[in-house]
Amino acid sequence: MPRFGVLGPLTIESPPGRRTAPRGDHQRALLAVLLLNANSSVPVDALVETLWPETPPKSYSSNLHTYVSRLRARFEGLAIERDPLGYRLIVEPGDLDLLSFREAAAAGKAAARAGDPASAAGHYRRALAEWRGPVLSGLHLPRLDADVARLESERLAAFEDCVDAELSDGRHGELTGELQAMITEHPLRERLAAQLMTALHRAGRQADSLAVHRELRTTLVEELGVEPGAEVRRVHAAVLRGEDPVPPAKAAPVFPICQLPPDIADFAGREGEVSKLSGLLGASTGVPVVVITGEPGAGKSTLAVSTAHRLRRSFPDGQLFIPLAGASSPRDLADVLGDLLRALGVTGPAISDDVEARAAVYRGRLADRRVLVVLDDAAGPDQVRALLPGTPGSAVLITSRQRLSGLAGADRLPLAPLSGAEAMTLLARLAGPDRVGAERADAERIAKACGNLPLALRIAGSRLAMRPGLPLGKLAGKLEDEVSRLDELQVSDLQVRGSIALSHQALSPAARRAFRLIGRSRTLDLPAWAVSTLIDCADSADSEDADEAIDELVEASLLEATGVDPTGEQRFRLHDLVRVFATELGRELETHDERVATVAKVSDAALCLADTAARRLPRTVPMPLSDQDLPAQPLPAELVERLLRDPGTWFSVERANLVTAVSSLCAVGWLRKALRILERLSTYLYLHSHYTDMRTAYETLRDAARKAGDRHIVVIAEANLTVLLHARGEYERAVEGYRECSKELAELGDLATRAWVETNLAHCLVGLGRAGESLHAATQARELSTVEDSGTHARRAESAALHRLGKISEALEIDRRILAEARESADDRRLGIALQGLSWSLMLDGRPEEALETVEESVLVLRRTTAKSALAKSLRTQGAILAGAGRRADAVKAYENARRLAGALEERPRELSCTRAIAASWIGDGRADRAIPVLRHCLGEFRAMGGKPATGLTLHVLRRAYEAVGETEAAEAAGEEAKRLDVPHDANASALVRLLLSLTEPAPA
């Protein structure tokens, strides 16, 4: 292992005395910063800033890794570790001059405390011998300037401690020359001057000693406007009297000192945050600085005080607490330092009028001590820089509504609202656990209305404690009313509105306007495009002003940047109570028309994005997509293309926001726009079987339309809700719904939508075994169709009905035409569906080989698409055709794949039909006892759906299972019921019975 040197030029000595150096400036800089922080993790950001102080290259991460690898390769035994924070160089004290210096200096300090000045002087001289010149001389690394300055301060302090030890040991004669040289370098250093005066006086040079005093006093008065300090004055007086300077009488000890406010007894939660803060503040090197940031009322001060109390043992010299009043009226730094110095035992004339001098004395008082400094409610970096200790051992914990981004080297802990469990715990401690437990649901309503914000919860809990008889539900109801919520959240001197207002008042006019505009959104998770659109600068020359306003809101903790979403868009979060405050301001300061215009623009942007995204996805929901009432896209084209590069990803990111938008638009009566957004969102929701979101949104739209008397939107909403009944297998209710909607649409003259509804009705009637009615509905739908999609959908319904009427050749002709059109369209989803339809017609027409070839192409094509429902249907058809070909194992595998897809899509009828086929194969495997309960369950569900064909098929398979286990009577009963349900001309059912029963046959040996 080589020995490294940083106390002078960067050196690397490898045995036996051979000096080497890294190649290249970047490798030298990297080694230097790792050595200055030896045995401690250096964040990647700090390394990048050191190596590339201006603009790092795009490949900085790989470049940094390369430089580390080259250092390891060049210096054998060099241990550079990678950890979650950055890189750490592991080195023994004897292998680095900086560590050797600190180890020897610590030994000197210990010997001095033990009353052994001779030994102390020896240790200090050994420490000082490690220095070869200025730290890292020859390397210009601006990022390390502060570290270099601190090391020079350590060197000077060690020299002064050494002089004290040697003076105590009577070795003053050889010190005068060295002290004179040092005071020439540091003419304002009072401790050096006092030491030189003492050495000269002891050497019999009283006049020279007094001359040192005169020169020092002149320099201090001329340059700083201050008199020498108490120590120099004491030595000067002793020299004038001809006495040997002696230490003053021991003053009353200042340390340990504790200024912390009392810990809060009902502090709840935040265990993770306390643990993280404890780890950051307990760092063993440097002066850890941690900033707790967060929105108004997040509990920053409470967390800081509680953490500081828990860490008292880690900081035995004390805990200082300095309220800075940054949010209301920031305190003057000179006053803050004056209070601190008096608390630290500095009084009277020793407290200079100069702020920098006060800061220097403050740092001197904390030197080499372990003190935790808590700076509460800082206004900005300038207010705290002078209050940071200068030597390792102490730590600083800051709270601020600002992020204090300009405070270099600080760690930050953004404080979010409490979790649901933590909020309930705090409420229980304030209002009483029994009371909260007895009215749990209402307590959760209170916590939700408070946004889990500690200040709001504390106010609500205090109000409940003041009124033991107040039902929690009554307070919850008041808090749920946004108009009066902030009025309710105040008690005594605590109020949420006032807390937020302090942050708002400190904003620039542009940021205040942006704050009001963003508050109009009902969405808590906002993408950058929506924020920019809200403040009306998305495509104007003022976009930079918008960015500055957003940055100011983030810095003030009124808007939280939550990260980048999968589309590459920055996301922002606005706390619910902050939004309520912004909404209040908007009502006070802006007209109704201004508010409407802003909301209209952002909803137009959302609708246009949803429209473009929907048209790039396969449309599987069997309802039309209207082109009416579409506004012009207000967003720039390049932004739209970036957001919608993957339309499915954009929908997945904005899904919750769009559902909320539909509800909000319905609430203000913008029903047509709500419908247009929902039609496009349904493309994604139906494709991925998010049926709950569809149902909720369409029910909200239907109810709002009924209230507004918009009959057309009511019918369209009901038709979409009926599609969801159909997908779940509720065929009877779906038929009733479709017929009612078709009748209403006929009266309203909406033939296009009616064509889709009639087609859906046809498919539903097939499931009920009513093939004649199905064919009639499908034919009517085809005749009503005005667009290609609905016409094709209707013809597929015709083919399905013809199968059940035994008219295979007619169905085959329809399916061939559909396939020919699909091949011309170059649409894989459309092609795959057409191939599936034709494959089944071929199977029913007695062409199993062609059928198998066709369905295998269908599966292959559909696997390239996102049409999972169509793929599940093709896999099920493939399973049936493979069963007919005698390929039992392949058939079961296809059915299992189809069932897995159908289950994920919540398509219960298809999932049940696949389960039935798999159970049939168990009978052939000799496991009929296992198949019987599964088949019975399928039978019960098919009966509940009203699907007669599916019920009959299941009874045929169940009969074979009963026969296999010898339950003759049950088998006969199942067979008789199946015969009653059979329709002689239903080619579809006849073929499926034959294919399913083939699976029940024992496999050939």
PDB file of C-alpha atoms in Angstrom, residues 469-581:
ATOM      1  CA  GLY A 469     -69.173  15.963  23.506  1.00  0.00           C
ATOM      2  CA  LEU A 470     -68.590  17.061  19.906  1.00  0.00           C
ATOM      3  CA  PRO A 471     -69.216  14.111  17.543  1.00  0.00           C
ATOM      4  CA  LEU A 472     -66.267  13.496  15.238  1.00  0.00           C
ATOM      5  CA  GLY A 473     -68.666  13.234  12.313  1.00  0.00           C
ATOM      6  CA  LYS A 474     -69.859  16.792  12.832  1.00  0.00           C
ATOM      7  CA  LEU A 475     -66.328  18.208  12.732  1.00  0.00           C
ATOM      8  CA  ALA A 476     -65.533  15.991   9.730  1.00  0.00           C
ATOM      9  CA  GLY A 477     -68.541  17.384   7.857  1.00  0.00           C
ATOM     10  CA  LYS A 478     -67.383  20.950   8.449  1.00  0.00           C
ATOM     11  CA  LEU A 479     -63.853  20.177   7.342  1.00  0.00           C
ATOM     12  CA  GLU A 480     -65.029  18.465   4.151  1.00  0.00           C
ATOM     13  CA  ASP A 481     -66.607  21.732   2.985  1.00  0.00           C
ATOM     14  CA  GLU A 482     -63.741  23.415   1.118  1.00  0.00           C
ATOM     15  CA  VAL A 483     -65.320  26.855   1.391  1.00  0.00           C
ATOM     16  CA  SER A 484     -65.100  26.833   5.199  1.00  0.00           C
ATOM     17  CA  ARG A 485     -62.282  24.336   5.778  1.00  0.00           C
ATOM     18  CA  LEU A 486     -59.566  26.859   6.592  1.00  0.00           C
ATOM     19  CA  ASP A 487     -61.980  28.749   8.868  1.00  0.00           C
ATOM     20  CA  GLU A 488     -62.453  25.556  10.869  1.00  0.00           C
ATOM     21  CA  LEU A 489     -58.715  24.836  11.076  1.00  0.00           C
ATOM     22  CA  GLN A 490     -57.847  27.421  13.709  1.00  0.00           C
ATOM     23  CA  VAL A 491     -57.740  27.316  17.480  1.00  0.00           C
ATOM     24  CA  SER A 492     -56.127  29.810  19.845  1.00  0.00           C
ATOM     25  CA  ASP A 493     -52.922  31.041  18.109  1.00  0.00           C
ATOM     26  CA  LEU A 494     -52.745  28.080  15.743  1.00  0.00           C
ATOM     27  CA  GLN A 495     -54.188  28.415  12.257  1.00  0.00           C
ATOM     28  CA  VAL A 496     -53.429  26.752   8.943  1.00  0.00           C
ATOM     29  CA  ARG A 497     -54.420  29.756   6.829  1.00  0.00           C
ATOM     30  CA  GLY A 498     -51.984  32.055   8.611  1.00  0.00           C
ATOM     31  CA  SER A 499     -49.180  29.519   8.313  1.00  0.00           C
ATOM     32  CA  ILE A 500     -49.631  29.222   4.540  1.00  0.00           C
ATOM     33  CA  ALA A 501     -50.102  32.977   4.184  1.00  0.00           C
ATOM     34  CA  LEU A 502     -46.621  33.645   5.599  1.00  0.00           C
ATOM     35  CA  SER A 503     -45.065  31.626   2.773  1.00  0.00           C
ATOM     36  CA  HIS A 504     -47.348  33.223   0.186  1.00  0.00           C
ATOM     37  CA  GLN A 505     -46.471  36.765   1.261  1.00  0.00           C
ATOM     38  CA  ALA A 506     -42.782  36.132   0.636  1.00  0.00           C
ATOM     39  CA  LEU A 507     -43.372  35.234  -3.043  1.00  0.00           C
ATOM     40  CA  SER A 508     -42.726  37.491  -6.011  1.00  0.00           C
ATOM     41  CA  PRO A 509     -45.822  38.839  -7.842  1.00  0.00           C
ATOM     42  CA  ALA A 510     -45.291  36.359 -10.711  1.00  0.00           C
ATOM     43  CA  ALA A 511     -45.057  33.405  -8.334  1.00  0.00           C
ATOM     44  CA  ARG A 512     -48.184  34.567  -6.468  1.00  0.00           C
ATOM     45  CA  ARG A 513     -50.133  34.623  -9.731  1.00  0.00           C
ATOM     46  CA  ALA A 514     -48.823  31.183 -10.683  1.00  0.00           C
ATOM     47  CA  PHE A 515     -49.779  29.897  -7.236  1.00  0.00           C
ATOM     48  CA  ARG A 516     -53.389  31.080  -7.647  1.00  0.00           C
ATOM     49  CA  LEU A 517     -53.662  29.597 -11.139  1.00  0.00           C
ATOM     50  CA  ILE A 518     -52.244  26.216 -10.168  1.00  0.00           C
ATOM     51  CA  GLY A 519     -54.706  26.135  -7.282  1.00  0.00           C
ATOM     52  CA  ARG A 520     -57.570  25.934  -9.771  1.00  0.00           C
ATOM     53  CA  SER A 521     -56.676  22.358 -10.620  1.00  0.00           C
ATOM     54  CA  ARG A 522     -58.517  19.691  -8.674  1.00  0.00           C
ATOM     55  CA  THR A 523     -55.663  17.302  -9.405  1.00  0.00           C
ATOM     56  CA  LEU A 524     -53.007  16.846  -6.734  1.00  0.00           C
ATOM     57  CA  ASP A 525     -50.465  15.132  -9.026  1.00  0.00           C
ATOM     58  CA  LEU A 526     -49.745  17.632 -11.789  1.00  0.00           C
ATOM     59  CA  PRO A 527     -47.571  17.111 -14.887  1.00  0.00           C
ATOM     60  CA  ALA A 528     -45.399  19.999 -16.029  1.00  0.00           C
ATOM     61  CA  TRP A 529     -47.462  20.476 -19.203  1.00  0.00           C
ATOM     62  CA  ALA A 530     -50.591  21.060 -17.113  1.00  0.00           C
ATOM     63  CA  VAL A 531     -48.801  23.484 -14.774  1.00  0.00           C
ATOM     64  CA  SER A 532     -47.439  25.469 -17.731  1.00  0.00           C
ATOM     65  CA  THR A 533     -50.859  25.521 -19.392  1.00  0.00           C
ATOM     66  CA  LEU A 534     -52.531  26.710 -16.191  1.00  0.00           C
ATOM     67  CA  ILE A 535     -50.244  29.711 -15.930  1.00  0.00           C
ATOM     68  CA  ASP A 536     -50.789  30.439 -19.615  1.00  0.00           C
ATOM     69  CA  CYS A 537     -47.180  30.332 -20.738  1.00  0.00           C
ATOM     70  CA  ALA A 538     -46.838  26.932 -22.378  1.00  0.00           C
ATOM     71  CA  ASP A 539     -46.160  28.294 -25.866  1.00  0.00           C
ATOM     72  CA  SER A 540     -45.331  31.938 -25.298  1.00  0.00           C
ATOM     73  CA  ALA A 541     -42.139  33.930 -24.962  1.00  0.00           C
ATOM     74  CA  ASP A 542     -42.828  34.079 -21.231  1.00  0.00           C
ATOM     75  CA  SER A 543     -42.135  30.373 -20.700  1.00  0.00           C
ATOM     76  CA  GLU A 544     -38.896  31.239 -18.893  1.00  0.00           C
ATOM     77  CA  ASP A 545     -40.902  33.447 -16.524  1.00  0.00           C
ATOM     78  CA  ALA A 546     -43.216  30.484 -15.925  1.00  0.00           C
ATOM     79  CA  ASP A 547     -40.252  28.247 -15.137  1.00  0.00           C
ATOM     80  CA  GLU A 548     -38.897  30.832 -12.697  1.00  0.00           C
ATOM     81  CA  ALA A 549     -42.276  31.111 -10.966  1.00  0.00           C
ATOM     82  CA  ILE A 550     -42.508  27.320 -10.661  1.00  0.00           C
ATOM     83  CA  ASP A 551     -38.951  27.132  -9.282  1.00  0.00           C
ATOM     84  CA  GLU A 552     -39.814  29.804  -6.707  1.00  0.00           C
ATOM     85  CA  LEU A 553     -42.908  27.892  -5.584  1.00  0.00           C
ATOM     86  CA  VAL A 554     -40.877  24.692  -5.252  1.00  0.00           C
ATOM     87  CA  GLU A 555     -38.143  26.518  -3.320  1.00  0.00           C
ATOM     88  CA  ALA A 556     -40.816  27.935  -0.978  1.00  0.00           C
ATOM     89  CA  SER A 557     -42.259  24.424  -0.383  1.00  0.00           C
ATOM     90  CA  LEU A 558     -45.676  25.486  -1.697  1.00  0.00           C
ATOM     91  CA  LEU A 559     -45.304  23.173  -4.697  1.00  0.00           C
ATOM     92  CA  GLU A 560     -43.468  19.870  -4.485  1.00  0.00           C
ATOM     93  CA  ALA A 561     -41.501  18.433  -7.390  1.00  0.00           C
ATOM     94  CA  THR A 562     -42.155  14.699  -7.060  1.00  0.00           C
ATOM     95  CA  GLY A 563     -39.942  13.381  -9.858  1.00  0.00           C
ATOM     96  CA  VAL A 564     -40.092  12.553 -13.549  1.00  0.00           C
ATOM     97  CA  ASP A 565     -42.789  10.239 -14.903  1.00  0.00           C
ATOM     98  CA  PRO A 566     -42.246   7.525 -17.561  1.00  0.00           C
ATOM     99  CA  THR A 567     -43.093   9.992 -20.344  1.00  0.00           C
ATOM    100  CA  GLY A 568     -40.177  12.195 -19.273  1.00  0.00           C
ATOM    101  CA  GLU A 569     -42.412  14.866 -17.753  1.00  0.00           C
ATOM    102  CA  GLN A 570     -41.684  16.486 -14.383  1.00  0.00           C
ATOM    103  CA  ARG A 571     -44.519  15.955 -11.873  1.00  0.00           C
ATOM    104  CA  PHE A 572     -45.624  18.347  -9.140  1.00  0.00           C
ATOM    105  CA  ARG A 573     -47.779  17.922  -6.032  1.00  0.00           C
ATOM    106  CA  LEU A 574     -49.910  20.571  -4.385  1.00  0.00           C
ATOM    107  CA  HIS A 575     -51.062  19.736  -0.867  1.00  0.00           C
ATOM    108  CA  ASP A 576     -54.839  19.795  -0.578  1.00  0.00           C
ATOM    109  CA  LEU A 577     -54.905  22.504   2.109  1.00  0.00           C
ATOM    110  CA  VAL A 578     -52.457  24.622   0.120  1.00  0.00           C
ATOM    111  CA  ARG A 579     -54.743  24.231  -2.905  1.00  0.00           C
ATOM    112  CA  VAL A 580     -57.757  25.335  -0.833  1.00  0.00           C
ATOM    113  CA  PHE A 581     -55.815  28.456   0.216  1.00  0.00           C
TER     114      PHE A 581
END
